[in-house]
Coordinates of C-alpha atoms and ligand atoms in Angstrom, one line a residue:
M27 CA -33.2 -60.1 -13.6
T28 CA -35.4 -63.3 -13.7
A29 CA -32.6 -66.1 -13.5
Q30 CA -32.0 -68.1 -10.6
I31 CA -28.2 -68.1 -9.8
I32 CA -26.6 -71.4 -9.5
D33 CA -24.0 -71.0 -6.7
G34 CA -21.0 -73.0 -7.9
K35 CA -19.1 -72.0 -4.8
A36 CA -21.4 -73.3 -2.4
F37 CA -21.9 -76.4 -4.4
A38 CA -18.3 -76.9 -4.7
A39 CA -18.2 -76.7 -0.9
T40 CA -20.8 -79.3 -0.5
V41 CA -18.9 -81.7 -2.8
R42 CA -15.6 -81.2 -1.0
G43 CA -17.6 -81.9 2.3
Q44 CA -19.0 -85.1 0.7
V45 CA -15.5 -86.2 -0.4
A46 CA -13.9 -85.3 3.0
E47 CA -16.4 -87.4 4.8
Q48 CA -15.8 -90.5 2.4
V49 CA -12.2 -89.9 2.7
A50 CA -12.5 -90.3 6.6
R51 CA -14.5 -93.4 6.1
L52 CA -11.8 -95.0 3.9
K53 CA -9.3 -94.2 6.5
S54 CA -11.4 -95.6 9.5
D55 CA -12.7 -98.7 7.8
H56 CA -9.8 -99.5 5.5
G57 CA -6.9 -97.6 6.6
I58 CA -6.4 -96.0 3.3
T59 CA -5.6 -92.3 2.3
P60 CA -6.1 -91.3 -1.2
G61 CA -3.2 -89.3 -2.6
L62 CA -2.9 -87.0 -5.4
A63 CA 0.2 -86.1 -7.1
V64 CA 0.5 -82.8 -9.2
V65 CA 3.3 -82.2 -11.4
L66 CA 4.2 -78.5 -12.3
V67 CA 6.9 -77.8 -15.1
G68 CA 8.1 -74.4 -15.1
E69 CA 6.9 -71.2 -13.5
D70 CA 3.9 -70.0 -15.3
P71 CA 2.1 -67.7 -12.7
A72 CA -1.5 -68.9 -13.2
S73 CA -0.3 -72.5 -13.1
Q74 CA 1.5 -71.7 -9.9
V75 CA -1.7 -70.5 -8.4
Y76 CA -3.9 -73.5 -9.6
V77 CA -1.1 -75.8 -8.2
R78 CA -1.2 -74.2 -4.7
S79 CA -5.1 -74.1 -4.7
K80 CA -5.2 -77.7 -5.7
G81 CA -2.7 -78.7 -2.8
K82 CA -4.5 -76.9 -0.2
Q83 CA -7.7 -78.2 -1.1
T84 CA -6.6 -81.7 -1.2
V85 CA -5.0 -81.7 2.2
E86 CA -8.3 -79.8 3.5
V87 CA -10.4 -83.0 2.6
G88 CA -8.0 -85.3 4.2
M89 CA -5.9 -86.6 1.2
N90 CA -2.2 -86.7 0.9
S91 CA -1.0 -84.1 -1.5
Y92 CA 2.4 -84.7 -3.4
E93 CA 3.6 -81.8 -5.4
H94 CA 6.4 -82.1 -7.9
K95 CA 7.8 -78.8 -9.3
L96 CA 10.3 -79.2 -12.1
D97 CA 12.3 -76.6 -13.9
A98 CA 11.0 -75.1 -17.0
D99 CA 13.9 -76.8 -19.1
T100 CA 13.2 -80.3 -17.7
S101 CA 13.7 -82.9 -20.4
E102 CA 11.0 -85.1 -21.5
A103 CA 12.8 -88.2 -20.4
D104 CA 12.8 -86.8 -17.0
L105 CA 9.4 -85.8 -16.9
L106 CA 8.4 -89.4 -18.3
A107 CA 10.7 -91.0 -15.6
L108 CA 8.7 -89.1 -12.8
I109 CA 5.3 -90.3 -14.1
D110 CA 6.5 -93.8 -14.3
Q111 CA 7.5 -93.4 -10.7
L112 CA 4.1 -92.1 -9.8
N113 CA 2.2 -94.7 -11.8
A114 CA 4.1 -97.4 -9.8
D115 CA 3.7 -95.6 -6.5
P116 CA 0.8 -97.3 -4.5
A117 CA 0.2 -94.1 -2.2
V118 CA -0.4 -92.2 -5.3
H119 CA -4.1 -92.7 -6.7
G120 CA -4.3 -89.6 -8.9
I121 CA -1.8 -88.0 -11.1
L122 CA -2.3 -84.4 -12.7
V123 CA 0.2 -82.8 -15.0
Q124 CA -0.5 -79.0 -15.1
L125 CA -1.0 -77.8 -18.6
P126 CA 0.1 -76.0 -20.4
L127 CA 3.7 -77.7 -20.7
P128 CA 6.6 -75.8 -21.9
G129 CA 6.8 -75.8 -25.6
H130 CA 9.6 -78.5 -26.0
L131 CA 7.4 -81.0 -24.3
D132 CA 4.9 -83.2 -26.3
E133 CA 1.6 -82.8 -24.2
A134 CA -0.1 -85.6 -25.6
L135 CA 2.8 -87.9 -25.2
V136 CA 3.1 -86.8 -21.6
I137 CA -0.6 -87.3 -20.9
N138 CA -1.0 -90.9 -22.4
A139 CA 2.2 -91.8 -20.2
I140 CA 0.0 -91.5 -17.1
D141 CA -1.6 -94.8 -16.1
P142 CA -5.2 -94.2 -17.2
A143 CA -6.5 -95.5 -13.9
K144 CA -4.7 -92.6 -12.2
D145 CA -5.5 -89.8 -14.8
V146 CA -7.7 -87.7 -12.8
D147 CA -7.9 -85.1 -15.4
G148 CA -9.4 -87.7 -17.8
F149 CA -7.4 -86.5 -20.7
H150 CA -5.5 -89.9 -21.5
I151 CA -6.7 -91.1 -24.9
S152 CA -8.0 -94.4 -23.1
N153 CA -10.3 -92.3 -20.8
V154 CA -11.4 -90.1 -24.0
G155 CA -12.4 -93.4 -25.6
L156 CA -14.2 -95.0 -22.8
L157 CA -16.1 -91.7 -22.2
A158 CA -17.2 -91.7 -25.8
T159 CA -18.2 -95.3 -25.9
G160 CA -20.2 -94.9 -22.7
Q161 CA -17.9 -96.9 -20.4
K162 CA -16.6 -96.5 -16.9
S163 CA -13.8 -93.8 -17.3
M164 CA -12.2 -91.0 -15.5
V165 CA -14.1 -87.8 -16.6
P166 CA -12.5 -84.5 -17.0
C167 CA -13.1 -82.3 -14.1
T168 CA -14.7 -79.0 -15.6
P169 CA -17.4 -80.9 -17.7
L170 CA -18.0 -83.2 -14.6
G171 CA -18.7 -80.2 -12.6
C172 CA -21.2 -78.7 -15.1
L173 CA -22.9 -82.1 -15.3
M174 CA -23.4 -82.2 -11.5
M175 CA -24.8 -78.6 -11.4
L176 CA -27.2 -79.4 -14.1
R177 CA -28.2 -82.7 -12.5
D178 CA -28.6 -80.9 -9.3
H179 CA -30.7 -77.8 -10.6
L180 CA -32.6 -79.8 -13.2
G181 CA -33.1 -83.3 -12.0
G182 CA -33.2 -85.8 -14.8
L183 CA -31.8 -84.2 -18.1
S184 CA -33.5 -86.8 -20.5
G185 CA -35.0 -85.5 -23.6
L186 CA -33.6 -82.1 -23.2
N187 CA -32.0 -80.1 -25.9
A188 CA -28.5 -79.3 -25.0
V189 CA -26.2 -76.8 -27.0
V190 CA -22.5 -77.0 -26.1
V191 CA -20.6 -74.0 -27.6
G192 CA -17.1 -74.8 -28.1
R193 CA -15.5 -78.3 -29.2
S194 CA -12.2 -78.3 -27.3
N195 CA -10.9 -81.7 -25.9
I196 CA -10.9 -80.6 -22.4
V197 CA -14.2 -79.1 -22.0
G198 CA -16.7 -79.1 -25.1
K199 CA -16.2 -82.5 -26.6
P200 CA -16.3 -84.4 -23.0
M201 CA -19.4 -82.2 -21.8
A202 CA -21.2 -83.2 -25.0
Q203 CA -20.5 -86.8 -24.4
L204 CA -21.7 -86.4 -20.7
L205 CA -24.9 -84.7 -21.8
L206 CA -25.5 -87.5 -24.4
R207 CA -25.0 -90.0 -21.9
D208 CA -27.6 -88.5 -19.7
S209 CA -29.9 -88.8 -22.9
C210 CA -30.0 -85.2 -23.9
T211 CA -30.3 -84.1 -27.5
V212 CA -27.0 -82.7 -28.1
T213 CA -25.6 -80.1 -30.7
V214 CA -22.2 -78.9 -30.6
A215 CA -21.6 -75.4 -32.0
H216 CA -18.1 -73.8 -32.7
S217 CA -16.6 -71.0 -34.7
R218 CA -17.9 -72.3 -38.0
T219 CA -21.6 -72.8 -36.8
K220 CA -24.0 -70.9 -39.2
D221 CA -26.8 -68.9 -37.4
I222 CA -25.2 -69.9 -34.1
Q223 CA -27.9 -67.8 -32.3
E224 CA -30.6 -69.7 -33.9
V225 CA -29.0 -73.1 -32.8
T226 CA -28.4 -71.8 -29.2
R227 CA -32.2 -70.3 -29.1
R228 CA -33.4 -73.8 -29.5
A229 CA -31.7 -75.0 -26.3
D230 CA -32.9 -76.1 -22.9
I231 CA -29.4 -76.0 -21.7
V232 CA -26.6 -73.9 -23.1
V233 CA -23.1 -74.6 -21.9
A234 CA -20.7 -71.9 -23.2
A235 CA -16.9 -72.8 -23.5
V236 CA -15.5 -70.4 -25.8
G237 CA -12.9 -68.1 -24.4
R238 CA -14.7 -65.1 -25.7
P239 CA -15.5 -62.5 -23.2
E240 CA -19.4 -62.0 -23.0
M241 CA -20.1 -63.3 -26.5
V242 CA -23.3 -65.2 -25.7
T243 CA -25.9 -62.5 -24.8
G244 CA -29.6 -62.6 -23.9
D245 CA -30.8 -62.7 -27.4
W246 CA -29.2 -66.2 -27.9
I247 CA -31.2 -67.8 -24.9
K248 CA -34.5 -69.5 -25.0
P249 CA -36.8 -68.0 -22.1
G250 CA -36.3 -70.3 -19.1
A251 CA -33.3 -72.2 -20.2
T252 CA -30.4 -73.1 -17.9
V253 CA -27.1 -71.5 -18.8
I254 CA -23.7 -72.9 -17.8
D255 CA -20.8 -70.6 -18.2
V256 CA -17.5 -72.1 -18.4
G257 CA -15.5 -69.0 -19.7
I258 CA -12.9 -67.3 -17.5
N259 CA -11.9 -64.3 -19.2
R260 CA -9.9 -61.1 -17.8
I261 CA -10.9 -58.0 -19.4
D262 CA -10.1 -54.3 -18.6
A263 CA -12.0 -52.6 -15.8
P264 CA -11.3 -49.0 -16.0
E265 CA -14.5 -48.3 -13.9
K266 CA -12.4 -49.8 -11.0
G267 CA -9.3 -47.6 -11.7
E268 CA -6.4 -47.3 -14.0
G269 CA -4.8 -50.6 -14.9
K270 CA -7.6 -52.6 -13.0
T271 CA -9.1 -55.9 -14.6
R272 CA -12.1 -58.1 -13.7
L273 CA -13.2 -61.6 -14.6
V274 CA -16.2 -62.1 -16.9
G275 CA -17.5 -65.4 -18.4
D276 CA -18.3 -66.3 -22.2
C277 CA -21.9 -65.1 -21.4
H278 CA -22.9 -61.6 -20.9
F279 CA -24.2 -62.1 -17.4
D280 CA -27.0 -59.3 -17.1
S281 CA -28.7 -59.9 -20.5
C282 CA -28.7 -63.8 -20.2
A283 CA -30.0 -63.5 -16.8
E284 CA -33.1 -61.6 -18.0
V285 CA -34.1 -64.3 -20.2
A286 CA -32.6 -67.6 -18.6
G287 CA -34.4 -69.6 -16.0
A288 CA -30.9 -70.2 -14.3
I289 CA -27.5 -69.3 -14.8
T290 CA -23.8 -69.8 -13.4
P291 CA -22.0 -66.6 -12.4
V292 CA -18.6 -65.8 -13.2
P293 CA -16.6 -65.9 -10.8
G294 CA -18.3 -68.3 -8.4
G295 CA -19.8 -70.7 -10.8
V296 CA -18.0 -73.5 -12.8
G297 CA -14.6 -72.3 -11.5
P298 CA -14.8 -73.6 -7.9
M299 CA -16.4 -76.9 -9.1
T300 CA -13.2 -77.8 -11.1
I301 CA -11.1 -78.6 -8.4
A302 CA -13.9 -80.0 -6.2
C303 CA -14.3 -82.7 -9.0
L304 CA -10.6 -83.3 -9.1
L305 CA -10.9 -84.3 -5.5
A306 CA -13.8 -86.3 -6.5
N307 CA -12.0 -88.0 -9.3
T308 CA -9.1 -88.8 -6.9
L309 CA -11.3 -90.5 -4.4
T310 CA -13.2 -92.3 -7.0
A311 CA -9.7 -93.7 -8.5
C312 CA -8.5 -94.6 -4.9
C313 CA -11.9 -96.7 -4.6
R314 CA -11.6 -98.4 -7.9
A315 CA -7.9 -99.1 -7.1
N316 CA -8.8 -100.7 -3.9
A317 CA -11.9 -102.6 -5.5
L318 CA -14.4 -100.7 -3.1
A319 CA -17.7 -99.2 -4.0
E320 CA -17.5 -95.9 -6.0
P321 CA -18.3 -92.7 -4.0
E322 CA -22.0 -92.0 -4.7
G323 CA -23.1 -88.8 -6.3
L324 CA -19.4 -88.0 -7.2
T325 CA -19.2 -89.6 -10.6
A326 CA -20.7 -89.4 -13.9
Ligands
NAP25 P1 -10.5 -73.5 -26.4 O1 -9.7 -74.9 -26.5 O2 -9.8 -72.2 -27.1 O3 -11.8 -73.7 -27.4 C1 -12.7 -72.9 -27.5 C2 -13.8 -73.3 -28.7 O4 -14.7 -72.1 -28.7 C3 -13.4 -73.9 -30.0 O5 -14.0 -75.1 -30.2 C4 -13.7 -72.6 -31.0 O6 -14.0 -73.2 -32.0 C5 -15.0 -72.2 -30.1 N1 -15.1 -70.7 -30.5 C6 -14.2 -69.8 -30.7 N2 -14.8 -68.7 -31.2 C7 -16.0 -68.8 -31.4 C8 -17.2 -68.2 -32.0 N3 -16.9 -66.9 -32.3 N4 -18.3 -68.9 -32.1 C9 -18.4 -70.0 -31.6 N5 -17.5 -70.7 -31.2 C10 -16.4 -70.3 -31.2 O7 -11.1 -73.2 -25.2 P2 -11.4 -74.1 -24.0 O8 -10.1 -74.7 -23.1 O9 -12.4 -75.0 -24.1 O10 -11.8 -73.1 -22.9 C11 -13.1 -72.4 -23.2 C12 -13.2 -71.3 -21.9 O11 -13.5 -72.0 -20.6 C13 -12.1 -70.4 -21.9 O12 -12.6 -69.2 -21.2 C14 -11.3 -71.2 -20.7 O13 -10.5 -70.1 -19.8 C15 -12.6 -71.6 -19.8 N6 -12.1 -72.8 -18.9 C16 -12.5 -72.7 -17.7 C17 -12.3 -73.7 -16.8 C18 -13.0 -73.7 -15.5 O14 -12.4 -74.3 -14.5 N7 -13.9 -73.0 -15.1 C19 -11.7 -74.9 -17.3 C20 -11.4 -75.0 -18.6 C21 -11.5 -73.8 -19.5 P3 -13.2 -73.9 -33.2 O15 -12.8 -75.3 -32.8 O16 -14.1 -73.9 -34.5 O17 -12.0 -73.0 -33.3

């Protein structure tokens, strides 16, 4: 293996430390404690794990955590009423509605009911538009984490060729916007892209957000490129025993690491950065709500 491993777990710990430091300063200098409200509808096991983890890390950095667990059959009207209440609550600076929502609830309607200034997931249509037009916005956590790691590893990104594989609203598209904002030359590849390996082989930066286990292999990568693997896929691992599974990314780690200059592992790469960036976004929202300077190094 030749590639340097970009350690997202360690980076996320650093980001959380920076957030905690600034939260402590907000409390001592201004008597303000940032608050994050997380709304979970239903009992999806993966969502329950995420929400627990978010709550725990929120408290660990000194913020207030407000968890709202609603039954799977909660009506849209009741959910919207809760969001209205959180929008109006001055102790709540960030609101996150855990996705996916049960099928009877209109996700777009619910997300767009959140006050854009408290939309710490960055999914509200206003924030999407602000990001696309290069204005100050709340930025989706996963792409923000990828950007932070790229900036940290490469320094300036200006003029680099970046290929984002995947065009989802939560990862691919905002990632492309952020890279464009940092003056990369950006290509977005997707399931209809022709000769996709030719496209990625020209890239100084490859961000893979596809949801297909180990799809990107070493022969897709230009020697020395930086590879950010957003994918989280659970696959069978019979070598670990019957019925066992393991997590892999969208990149085939071993073959990519032979060619790349640097790569994020799965697990331990992008994943831990996502919650760290959620905390950073909550801090940013709190600073903006109180007309205070934005936290340095923690925004896009
Ligand atoms: P998504 O909404 O399913 O989007 C997948 C994208 O990949 C689509 O744009 C699709 O293209 C493209 N695609 C699918 N097959 C392809 C192929 N064969 N060649 C090229 N492109 C292909 O997924 P997502 O929500 O963006 O998530 C992507 C991955 O990131 C998943 O593994 C997810 O679990 C992971 N993820 C991780 C985090 C984290 O915190 N680390 C956060 C979010 C997501 P079309 O548009 O043409 O269909």
